[in-house]
CSV table of C-alpha atoms and ligand atoms in Angstrom, one decimal:
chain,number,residue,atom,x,y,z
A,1,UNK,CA,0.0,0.0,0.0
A,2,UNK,CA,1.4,3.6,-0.9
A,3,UNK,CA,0.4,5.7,2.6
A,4,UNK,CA,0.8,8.7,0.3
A,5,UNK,CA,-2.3,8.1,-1.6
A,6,UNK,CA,-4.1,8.0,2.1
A,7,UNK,CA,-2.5,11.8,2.7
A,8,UNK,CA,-3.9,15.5,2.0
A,9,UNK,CA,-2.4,17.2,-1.1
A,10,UNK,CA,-1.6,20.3,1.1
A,11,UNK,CA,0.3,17.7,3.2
A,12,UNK,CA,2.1,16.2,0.2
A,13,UNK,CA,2.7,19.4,-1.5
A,14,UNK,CA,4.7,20.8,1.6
A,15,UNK,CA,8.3,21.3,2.9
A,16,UNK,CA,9.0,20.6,6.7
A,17,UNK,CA,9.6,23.8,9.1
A,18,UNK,CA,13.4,24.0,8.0
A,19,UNK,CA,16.0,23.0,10.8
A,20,UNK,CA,19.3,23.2,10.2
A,21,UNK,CA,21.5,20.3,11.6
A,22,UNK,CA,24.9,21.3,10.8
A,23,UNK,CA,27.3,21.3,13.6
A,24,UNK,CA,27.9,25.0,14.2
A,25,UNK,CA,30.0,27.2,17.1
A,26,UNK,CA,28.3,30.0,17.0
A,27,UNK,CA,24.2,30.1,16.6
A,28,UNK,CA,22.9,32.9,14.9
A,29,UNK,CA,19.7,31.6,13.0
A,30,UNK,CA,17.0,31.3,15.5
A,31,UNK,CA,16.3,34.4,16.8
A,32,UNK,CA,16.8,32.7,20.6
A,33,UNK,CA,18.4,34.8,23.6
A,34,UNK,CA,22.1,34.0,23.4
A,35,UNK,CA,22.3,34.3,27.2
A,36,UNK,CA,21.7,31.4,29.9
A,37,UNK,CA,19.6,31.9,32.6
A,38,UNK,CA,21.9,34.2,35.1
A,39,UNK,CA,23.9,32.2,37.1
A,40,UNK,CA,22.1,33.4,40.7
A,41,UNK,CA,19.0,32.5,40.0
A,42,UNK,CA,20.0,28.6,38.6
A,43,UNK,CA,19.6,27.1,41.9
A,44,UNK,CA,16.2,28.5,42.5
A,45,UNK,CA,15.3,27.4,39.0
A,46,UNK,CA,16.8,24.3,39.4
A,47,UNK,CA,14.7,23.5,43.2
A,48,UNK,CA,11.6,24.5,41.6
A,49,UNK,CA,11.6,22.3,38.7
A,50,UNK,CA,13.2,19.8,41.1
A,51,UNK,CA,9.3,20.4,43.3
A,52,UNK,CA,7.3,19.3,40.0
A,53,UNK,CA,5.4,16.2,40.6
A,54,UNK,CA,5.7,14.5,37.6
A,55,UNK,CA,3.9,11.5,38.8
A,56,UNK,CA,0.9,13.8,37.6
A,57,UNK,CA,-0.8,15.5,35.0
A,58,UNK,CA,-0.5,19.5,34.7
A,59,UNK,CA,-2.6,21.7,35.5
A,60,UNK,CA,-5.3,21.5,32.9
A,61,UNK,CA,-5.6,24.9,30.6
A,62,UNK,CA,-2.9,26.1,32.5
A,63,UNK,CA,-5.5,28.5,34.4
A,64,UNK,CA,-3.4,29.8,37.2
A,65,UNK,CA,-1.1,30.8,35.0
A,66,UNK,CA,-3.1,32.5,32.5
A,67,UNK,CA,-4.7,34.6,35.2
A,68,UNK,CA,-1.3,35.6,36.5
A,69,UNK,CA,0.1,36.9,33.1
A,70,UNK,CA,-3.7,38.6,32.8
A,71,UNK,CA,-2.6,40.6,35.9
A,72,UNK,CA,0.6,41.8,34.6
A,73,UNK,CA,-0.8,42.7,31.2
A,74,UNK,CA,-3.8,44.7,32.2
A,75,UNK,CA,-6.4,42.5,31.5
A,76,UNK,CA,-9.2,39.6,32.4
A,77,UNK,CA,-8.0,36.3,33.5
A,78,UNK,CA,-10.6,35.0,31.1
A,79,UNK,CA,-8.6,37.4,28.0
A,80,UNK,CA,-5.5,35.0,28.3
A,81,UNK,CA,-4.4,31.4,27.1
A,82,UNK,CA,-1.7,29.4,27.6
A,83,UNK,CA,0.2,27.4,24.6
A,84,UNK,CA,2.7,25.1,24.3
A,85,UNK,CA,4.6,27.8,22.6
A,86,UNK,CA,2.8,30.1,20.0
A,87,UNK,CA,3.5,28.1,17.5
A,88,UNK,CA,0.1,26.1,19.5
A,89,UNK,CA,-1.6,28.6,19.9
A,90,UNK,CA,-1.4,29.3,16.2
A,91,UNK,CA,-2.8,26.1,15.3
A,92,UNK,CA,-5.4,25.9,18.0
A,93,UNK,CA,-6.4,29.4,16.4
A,94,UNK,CA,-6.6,28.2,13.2
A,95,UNK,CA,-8.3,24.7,13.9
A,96,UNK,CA,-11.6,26.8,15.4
A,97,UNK,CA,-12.1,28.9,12.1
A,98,UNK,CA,-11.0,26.0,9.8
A,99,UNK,CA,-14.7,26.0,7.6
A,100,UNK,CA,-14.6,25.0,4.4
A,101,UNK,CA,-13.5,27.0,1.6
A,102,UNK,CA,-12.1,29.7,4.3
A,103,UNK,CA,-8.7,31.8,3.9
A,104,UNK,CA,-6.2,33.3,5.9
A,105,UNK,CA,-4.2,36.3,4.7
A,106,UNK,CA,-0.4,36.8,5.6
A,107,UNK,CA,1.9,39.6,4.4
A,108,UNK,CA,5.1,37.4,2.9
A,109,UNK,CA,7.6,37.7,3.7
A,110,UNK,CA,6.7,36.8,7.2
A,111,UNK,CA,7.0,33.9,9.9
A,112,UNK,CA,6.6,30.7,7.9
A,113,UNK,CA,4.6,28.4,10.3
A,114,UNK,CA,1.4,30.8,9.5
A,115,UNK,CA,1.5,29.5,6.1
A,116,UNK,CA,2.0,25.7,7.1
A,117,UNK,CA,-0.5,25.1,9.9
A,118,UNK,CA,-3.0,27.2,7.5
A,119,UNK,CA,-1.7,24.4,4.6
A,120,UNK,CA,-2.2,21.5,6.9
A,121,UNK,CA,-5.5,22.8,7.8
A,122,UNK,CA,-7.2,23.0,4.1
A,123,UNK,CA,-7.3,27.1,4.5
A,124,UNK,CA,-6.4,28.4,0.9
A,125,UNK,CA,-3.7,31.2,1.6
A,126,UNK,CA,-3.7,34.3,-0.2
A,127,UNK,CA,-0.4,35.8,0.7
A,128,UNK,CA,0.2,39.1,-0.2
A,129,UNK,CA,3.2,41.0,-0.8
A,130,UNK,CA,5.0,43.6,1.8
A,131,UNK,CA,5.9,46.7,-0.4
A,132,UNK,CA,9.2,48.4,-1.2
A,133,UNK,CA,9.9,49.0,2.0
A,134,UNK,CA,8.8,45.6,3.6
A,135,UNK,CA,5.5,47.2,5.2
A,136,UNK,CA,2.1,46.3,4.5
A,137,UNK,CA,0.9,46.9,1.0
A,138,UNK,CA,-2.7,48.5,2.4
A,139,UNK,CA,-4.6,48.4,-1.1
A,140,UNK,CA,-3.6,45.1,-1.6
A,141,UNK,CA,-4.8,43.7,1.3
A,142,UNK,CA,-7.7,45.4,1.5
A,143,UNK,CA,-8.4,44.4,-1.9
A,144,UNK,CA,-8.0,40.7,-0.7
A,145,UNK,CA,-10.5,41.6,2.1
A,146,UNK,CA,-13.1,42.9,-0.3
A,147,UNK,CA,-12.8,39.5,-2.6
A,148,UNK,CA,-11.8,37.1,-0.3
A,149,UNK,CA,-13.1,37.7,3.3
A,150,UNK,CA,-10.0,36.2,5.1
A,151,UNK,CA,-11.2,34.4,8.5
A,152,UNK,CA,-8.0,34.7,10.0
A,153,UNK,CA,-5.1,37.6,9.4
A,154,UNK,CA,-1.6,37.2,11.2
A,155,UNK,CA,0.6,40.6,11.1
A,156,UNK,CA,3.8,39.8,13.0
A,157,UNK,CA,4.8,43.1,14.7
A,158,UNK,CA,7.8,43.3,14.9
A,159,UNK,CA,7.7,41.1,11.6
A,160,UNK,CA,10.1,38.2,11.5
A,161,UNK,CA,12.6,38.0,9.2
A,162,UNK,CA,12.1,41.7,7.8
A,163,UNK,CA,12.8,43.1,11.4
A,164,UNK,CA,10.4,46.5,11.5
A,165,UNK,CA,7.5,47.0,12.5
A,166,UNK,CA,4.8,47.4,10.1
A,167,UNK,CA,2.4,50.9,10.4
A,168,UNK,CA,0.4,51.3,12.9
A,169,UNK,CA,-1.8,52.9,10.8
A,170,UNK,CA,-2.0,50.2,8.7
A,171,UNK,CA,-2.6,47.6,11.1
A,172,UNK,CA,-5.3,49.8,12.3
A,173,UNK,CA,-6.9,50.2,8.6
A,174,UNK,CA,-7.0,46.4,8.9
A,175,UNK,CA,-8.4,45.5,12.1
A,176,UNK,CA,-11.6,48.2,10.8
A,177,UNK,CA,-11.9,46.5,7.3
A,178,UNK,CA,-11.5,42.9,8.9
A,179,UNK,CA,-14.4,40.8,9.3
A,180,UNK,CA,-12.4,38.0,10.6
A,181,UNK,CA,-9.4,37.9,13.3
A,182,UNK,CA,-6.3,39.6,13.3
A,183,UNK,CA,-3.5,38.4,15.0
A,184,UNK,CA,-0.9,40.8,15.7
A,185,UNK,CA,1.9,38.6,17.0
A,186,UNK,CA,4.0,40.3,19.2
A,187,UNK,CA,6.8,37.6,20.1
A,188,UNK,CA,9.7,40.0,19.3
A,189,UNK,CA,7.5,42.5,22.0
A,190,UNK,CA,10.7,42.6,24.1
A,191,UNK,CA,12.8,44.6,22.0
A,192,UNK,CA,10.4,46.7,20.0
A,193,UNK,CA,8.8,47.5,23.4
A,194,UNK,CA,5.6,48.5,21.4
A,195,UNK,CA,2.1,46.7,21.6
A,196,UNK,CA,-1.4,46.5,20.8
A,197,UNK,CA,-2.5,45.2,24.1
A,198,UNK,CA,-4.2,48.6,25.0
A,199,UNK,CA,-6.2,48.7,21.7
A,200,UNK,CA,-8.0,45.6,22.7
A,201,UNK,CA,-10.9,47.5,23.9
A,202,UNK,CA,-11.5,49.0,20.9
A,203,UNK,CA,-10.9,46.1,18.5
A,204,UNK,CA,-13.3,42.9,19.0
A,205,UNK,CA,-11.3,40.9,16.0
A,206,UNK,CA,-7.8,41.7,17.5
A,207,UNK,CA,-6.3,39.0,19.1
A,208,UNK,CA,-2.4,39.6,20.3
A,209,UNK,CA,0.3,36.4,21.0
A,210,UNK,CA,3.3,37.1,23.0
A,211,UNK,CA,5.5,34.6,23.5
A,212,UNK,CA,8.5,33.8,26.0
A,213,UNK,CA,10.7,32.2,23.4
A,214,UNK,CA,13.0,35.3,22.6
A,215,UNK,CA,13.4,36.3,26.1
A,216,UNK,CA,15.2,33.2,27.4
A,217,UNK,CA,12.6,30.3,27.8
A,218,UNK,CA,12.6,29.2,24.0
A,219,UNK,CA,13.1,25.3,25.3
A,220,UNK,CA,10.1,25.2,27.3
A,221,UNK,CA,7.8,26.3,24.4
A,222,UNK,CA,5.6,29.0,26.3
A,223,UNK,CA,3.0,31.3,24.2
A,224,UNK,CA,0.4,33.5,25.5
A,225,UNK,CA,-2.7,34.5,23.3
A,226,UNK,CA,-4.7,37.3,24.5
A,227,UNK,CA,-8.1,38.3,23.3
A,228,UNK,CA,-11.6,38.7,23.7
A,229,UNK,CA,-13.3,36.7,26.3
A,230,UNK,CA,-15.9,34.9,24.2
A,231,UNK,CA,-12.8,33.7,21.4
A,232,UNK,CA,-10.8,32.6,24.8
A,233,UNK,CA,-13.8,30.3,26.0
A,234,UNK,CA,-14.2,28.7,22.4
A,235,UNK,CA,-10.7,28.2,22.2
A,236,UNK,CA,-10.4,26.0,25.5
A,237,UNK,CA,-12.6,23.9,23.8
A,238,UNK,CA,-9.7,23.2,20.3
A,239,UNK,CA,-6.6,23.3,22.8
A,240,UNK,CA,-5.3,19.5,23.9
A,241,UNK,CA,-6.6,19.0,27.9
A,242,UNK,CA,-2.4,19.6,28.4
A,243,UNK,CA,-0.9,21.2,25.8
A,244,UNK,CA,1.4,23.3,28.8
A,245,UNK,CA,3.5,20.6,30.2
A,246,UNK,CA,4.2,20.7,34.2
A,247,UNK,CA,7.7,21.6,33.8
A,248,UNK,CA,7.0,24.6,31.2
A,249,UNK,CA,4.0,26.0,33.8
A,250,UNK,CA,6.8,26.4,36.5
A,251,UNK,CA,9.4,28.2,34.2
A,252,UNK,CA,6.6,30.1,33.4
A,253,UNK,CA,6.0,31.0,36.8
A,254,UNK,CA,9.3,31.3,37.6
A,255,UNK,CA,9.4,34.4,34.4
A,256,UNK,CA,7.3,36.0,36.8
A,257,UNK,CA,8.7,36.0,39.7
A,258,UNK,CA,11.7,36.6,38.6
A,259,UNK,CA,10.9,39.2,34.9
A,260,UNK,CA,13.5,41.9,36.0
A,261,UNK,CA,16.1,39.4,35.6
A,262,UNK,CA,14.9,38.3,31.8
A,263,UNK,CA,14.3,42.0,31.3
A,264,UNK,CA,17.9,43.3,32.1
A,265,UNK,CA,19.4,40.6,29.4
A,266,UNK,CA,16.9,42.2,26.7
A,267,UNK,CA,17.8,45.5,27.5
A,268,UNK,CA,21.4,44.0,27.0
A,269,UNK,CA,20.5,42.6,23.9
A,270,UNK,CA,19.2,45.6,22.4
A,271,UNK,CA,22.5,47.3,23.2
A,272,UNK,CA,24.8,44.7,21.5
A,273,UNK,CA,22.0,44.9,18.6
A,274,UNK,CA,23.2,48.7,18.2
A,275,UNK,CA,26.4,47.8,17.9
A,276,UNK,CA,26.1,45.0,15.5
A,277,UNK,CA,23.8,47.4,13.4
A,278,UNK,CA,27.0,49.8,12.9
A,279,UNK,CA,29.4,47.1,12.3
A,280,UNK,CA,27.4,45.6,9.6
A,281,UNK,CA,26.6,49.2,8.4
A,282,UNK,CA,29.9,49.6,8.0
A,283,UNK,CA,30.9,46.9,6.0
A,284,UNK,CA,31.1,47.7,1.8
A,285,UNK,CA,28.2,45.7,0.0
A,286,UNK,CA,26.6,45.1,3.4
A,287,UNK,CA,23.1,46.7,4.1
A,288,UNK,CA,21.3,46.2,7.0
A,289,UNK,CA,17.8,47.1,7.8
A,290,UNK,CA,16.7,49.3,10.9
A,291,UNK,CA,14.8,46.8,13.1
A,292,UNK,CA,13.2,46.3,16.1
A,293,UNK,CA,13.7,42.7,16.9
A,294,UNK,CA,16.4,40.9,18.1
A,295,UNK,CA,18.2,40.2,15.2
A,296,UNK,CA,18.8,41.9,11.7
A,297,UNK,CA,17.6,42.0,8.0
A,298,UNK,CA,20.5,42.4,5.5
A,299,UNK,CA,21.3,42.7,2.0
A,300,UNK,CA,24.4,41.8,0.7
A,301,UNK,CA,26.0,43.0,-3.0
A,302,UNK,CA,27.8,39.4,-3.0
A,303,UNK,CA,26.8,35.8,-3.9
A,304,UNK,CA,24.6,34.8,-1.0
A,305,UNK,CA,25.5,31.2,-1.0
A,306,UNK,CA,29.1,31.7,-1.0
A,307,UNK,CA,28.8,34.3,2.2
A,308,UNK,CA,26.5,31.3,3.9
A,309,UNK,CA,28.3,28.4,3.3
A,310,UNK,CA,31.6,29.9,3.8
A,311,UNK,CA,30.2,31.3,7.6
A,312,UNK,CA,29.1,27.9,8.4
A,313,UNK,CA,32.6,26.5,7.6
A,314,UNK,CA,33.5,28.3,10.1
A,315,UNK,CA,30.6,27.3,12.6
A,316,UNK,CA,28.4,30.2,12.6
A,317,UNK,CA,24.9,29.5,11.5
A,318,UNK,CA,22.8,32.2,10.2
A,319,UNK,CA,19.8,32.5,7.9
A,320,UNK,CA,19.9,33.2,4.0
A,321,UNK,CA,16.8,33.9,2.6
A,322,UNK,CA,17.8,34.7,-0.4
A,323,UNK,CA,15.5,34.3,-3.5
A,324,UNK,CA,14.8,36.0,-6.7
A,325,UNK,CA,12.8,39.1,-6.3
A,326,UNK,CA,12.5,41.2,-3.3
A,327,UNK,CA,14.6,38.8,-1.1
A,328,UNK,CA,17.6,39.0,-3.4
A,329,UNK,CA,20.7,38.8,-1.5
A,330,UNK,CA,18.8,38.9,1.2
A,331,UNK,CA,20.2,37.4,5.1
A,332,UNK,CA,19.2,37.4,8.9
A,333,UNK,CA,21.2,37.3,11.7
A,334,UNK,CA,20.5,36.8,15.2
A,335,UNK,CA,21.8,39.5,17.7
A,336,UNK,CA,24.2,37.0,19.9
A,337,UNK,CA,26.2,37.5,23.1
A,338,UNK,CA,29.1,40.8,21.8
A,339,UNK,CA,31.8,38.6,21.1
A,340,UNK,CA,29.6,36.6,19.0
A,341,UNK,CA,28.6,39.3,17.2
A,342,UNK,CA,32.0,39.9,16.6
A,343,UNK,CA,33.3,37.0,15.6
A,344,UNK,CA,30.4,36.8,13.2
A,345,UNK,CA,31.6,40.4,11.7
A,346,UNK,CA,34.6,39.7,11.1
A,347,UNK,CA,34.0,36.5,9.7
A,348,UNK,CA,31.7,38.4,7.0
A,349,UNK,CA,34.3,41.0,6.8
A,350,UNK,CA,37.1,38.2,5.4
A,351,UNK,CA,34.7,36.7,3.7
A,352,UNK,CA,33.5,39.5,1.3
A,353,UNK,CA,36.9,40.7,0.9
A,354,UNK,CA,37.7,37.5,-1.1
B,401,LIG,C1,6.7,36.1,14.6
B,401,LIG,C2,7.0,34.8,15.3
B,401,LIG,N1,6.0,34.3,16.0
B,401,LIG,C3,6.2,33.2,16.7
B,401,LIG,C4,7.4,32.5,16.7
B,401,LIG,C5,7.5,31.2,17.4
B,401,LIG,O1,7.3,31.3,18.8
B,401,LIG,P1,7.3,30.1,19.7
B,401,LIG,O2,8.7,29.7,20.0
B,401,LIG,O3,6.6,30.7,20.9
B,401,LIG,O4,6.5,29.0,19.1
B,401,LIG,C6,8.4,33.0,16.0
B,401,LIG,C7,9.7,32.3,16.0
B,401,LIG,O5,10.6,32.5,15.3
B,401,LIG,C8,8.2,34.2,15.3
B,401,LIG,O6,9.2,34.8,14.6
């Protein structure tokens, strides 16, 4: 028996989420935080892992939770849910407005898994171009709205892998025209320092995602959707009964308690990200893009390939997105630790001078 014939076309016709496996000294490509958990607060981390039960099953909807992020955030403990990272809470989105014939709309280039878990769902996927300057192409999408209804919208913000954020305006423009959700994903939130949580009083289709993968946690897989009530109640009813494992509730807890901490190495990061913006600026056929995430957008004037594959000879993993058209030439690199950042320039530096 062929099991292929048993599968979806969208399934078949798809790529998996690509990892890179090559051994590598220096990791650039993931948009993680390059720093460890600081040393003085390991131990306490450590004992309250250590006081998980595993024996049992985690709390179910990860409620006490949810309620204490609501807290910090502003809003009602009924506003927030937990996912076993956002890439969950993506899917658990997408599964509840998964009718028939339905679309979703993405700007592109954007985050990829939008696109796949939309794929795997049997959404169609009308993907619009950003414009010349990587923001939202308004008419277009509005255009798409008028046609196409989309039931589902995802505008990350900052946008991943172009680095800016898109205009406010714009995302405003949408959120009135929409007759579906919007999601403005706000996982890079931490260094753009800019939200949308305070418009979601005036927007019943907005629906925001933080996550804390960029901060420090990204091996525990922790999102957080926020929105209105009635979408949060619906949703409890898609998620799995335990998508949050024990282990990832308690780091979550532990963020918490201890946010100042996680905070400080952001503000650190954004720092180093300055600093890595000029160096790259300064480098002939280099052109990086302002951004407000934690890593950066660049063109290069050189053959993209070459600059990749002769970076990971020397173990440092980035991204190339090149392709033809608007992502010609076209790289991102992750804001690491300042000597990693360094090595990384100067690697590019003796590479381009060849
Ligand atoms: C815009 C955006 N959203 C979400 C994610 C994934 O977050 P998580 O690790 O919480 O699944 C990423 C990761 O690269 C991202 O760029």
């Amino acid at each position: 028996m062929d099991v292929r014939a048993l599968i979806r076309e969208e399934v078949l016709a798809q790529a998996a989420y690509p990892v890179v496996t090559t051994p590598y000294r220096i990791k650039l490509d993931a948009n993680e935080n390059p720093l460890a958990i600081p040393q003085e607060l390991r131990e306490r981390f450590a004992a309250l892992l250590d006081s998980v039960p595993l024996n049992r099953y985690p709390e179910a909807g990860s409620v006490t939770l949810a309620s204490r992020f609501a807290e910090r955030f502003g809003v009602g403990a009924d506003q927030v849910l937990m996912g076993n990272g956002s890439d969950d809470l993506i899917q658990i989105l997408a599964q509840a407005l998964a009718r028939p014939g339905a679309s979703v709309m993405i700007p592109v280039p954007t985050f990829v898994m939008y696109r796949i878990i939309a794929l795997n769902l049997g959404f169609r996927v009308a993907a619009v171009p950003l414009d010349k300057d990587f923001d939202l192409d308004l008419p277009a999408m509005q255009e798409q709205m008028a046609t196409h209804p989309p039931a589902l919208t995802f505008l990350a913000w900052p946008n991943n892998p172009t680095g800016n954020c898109f205009s406010r305006e714009r995302i405003e423009a949408i959120l009135k025209g929409a007759s579906g959700i919007v999601v403005v994903d706000e996982a890079y939130f931490h260094f753009a320092e800019k939200t949308f949580l305070t418009d979601l009083d005036r927007h019943e289709n907005l629906v925001i995602f933080r996550t804390l993968s960029k901060v420090g946690l990204a091996a525990m897989r922790i999102g957080l959707l926020i929105g209105p009530p009635a979408l949060i109640h619906e949703l409890h009813k898609v998620r799995l009964p335990y998508n949050l494992n024990a282990l990832s509730q308690a780091a979550a807890g532990f963020y918490l308690d201890e946010e100042a901490a996680f905070l400080k190495q952001a503000a650190e990061i954004r720092r180093w990200r300055g600093e890595l913006f000029l160096a790259l600026d300064a480098l002939p056929g280099i052109h990086p893009r302002p951004t407000e995430a934690n890593f950066i957008f660049f063109s290069c004037d050189f053959d993209p390939d070459r600059v990749y594959s002769q970076l990971v000879d020397r173990g440092i993993l980035i991204r190339n997105l090149s392709a033809p058209g608007m992502m010609k030439g076209y790289m991102r690199v992750t804001v690491g630790t300042r000597q990693e950042n360094q090595e990384f320039v100067e690697a590019l530096k003796d590479i381009i001078q060849k």
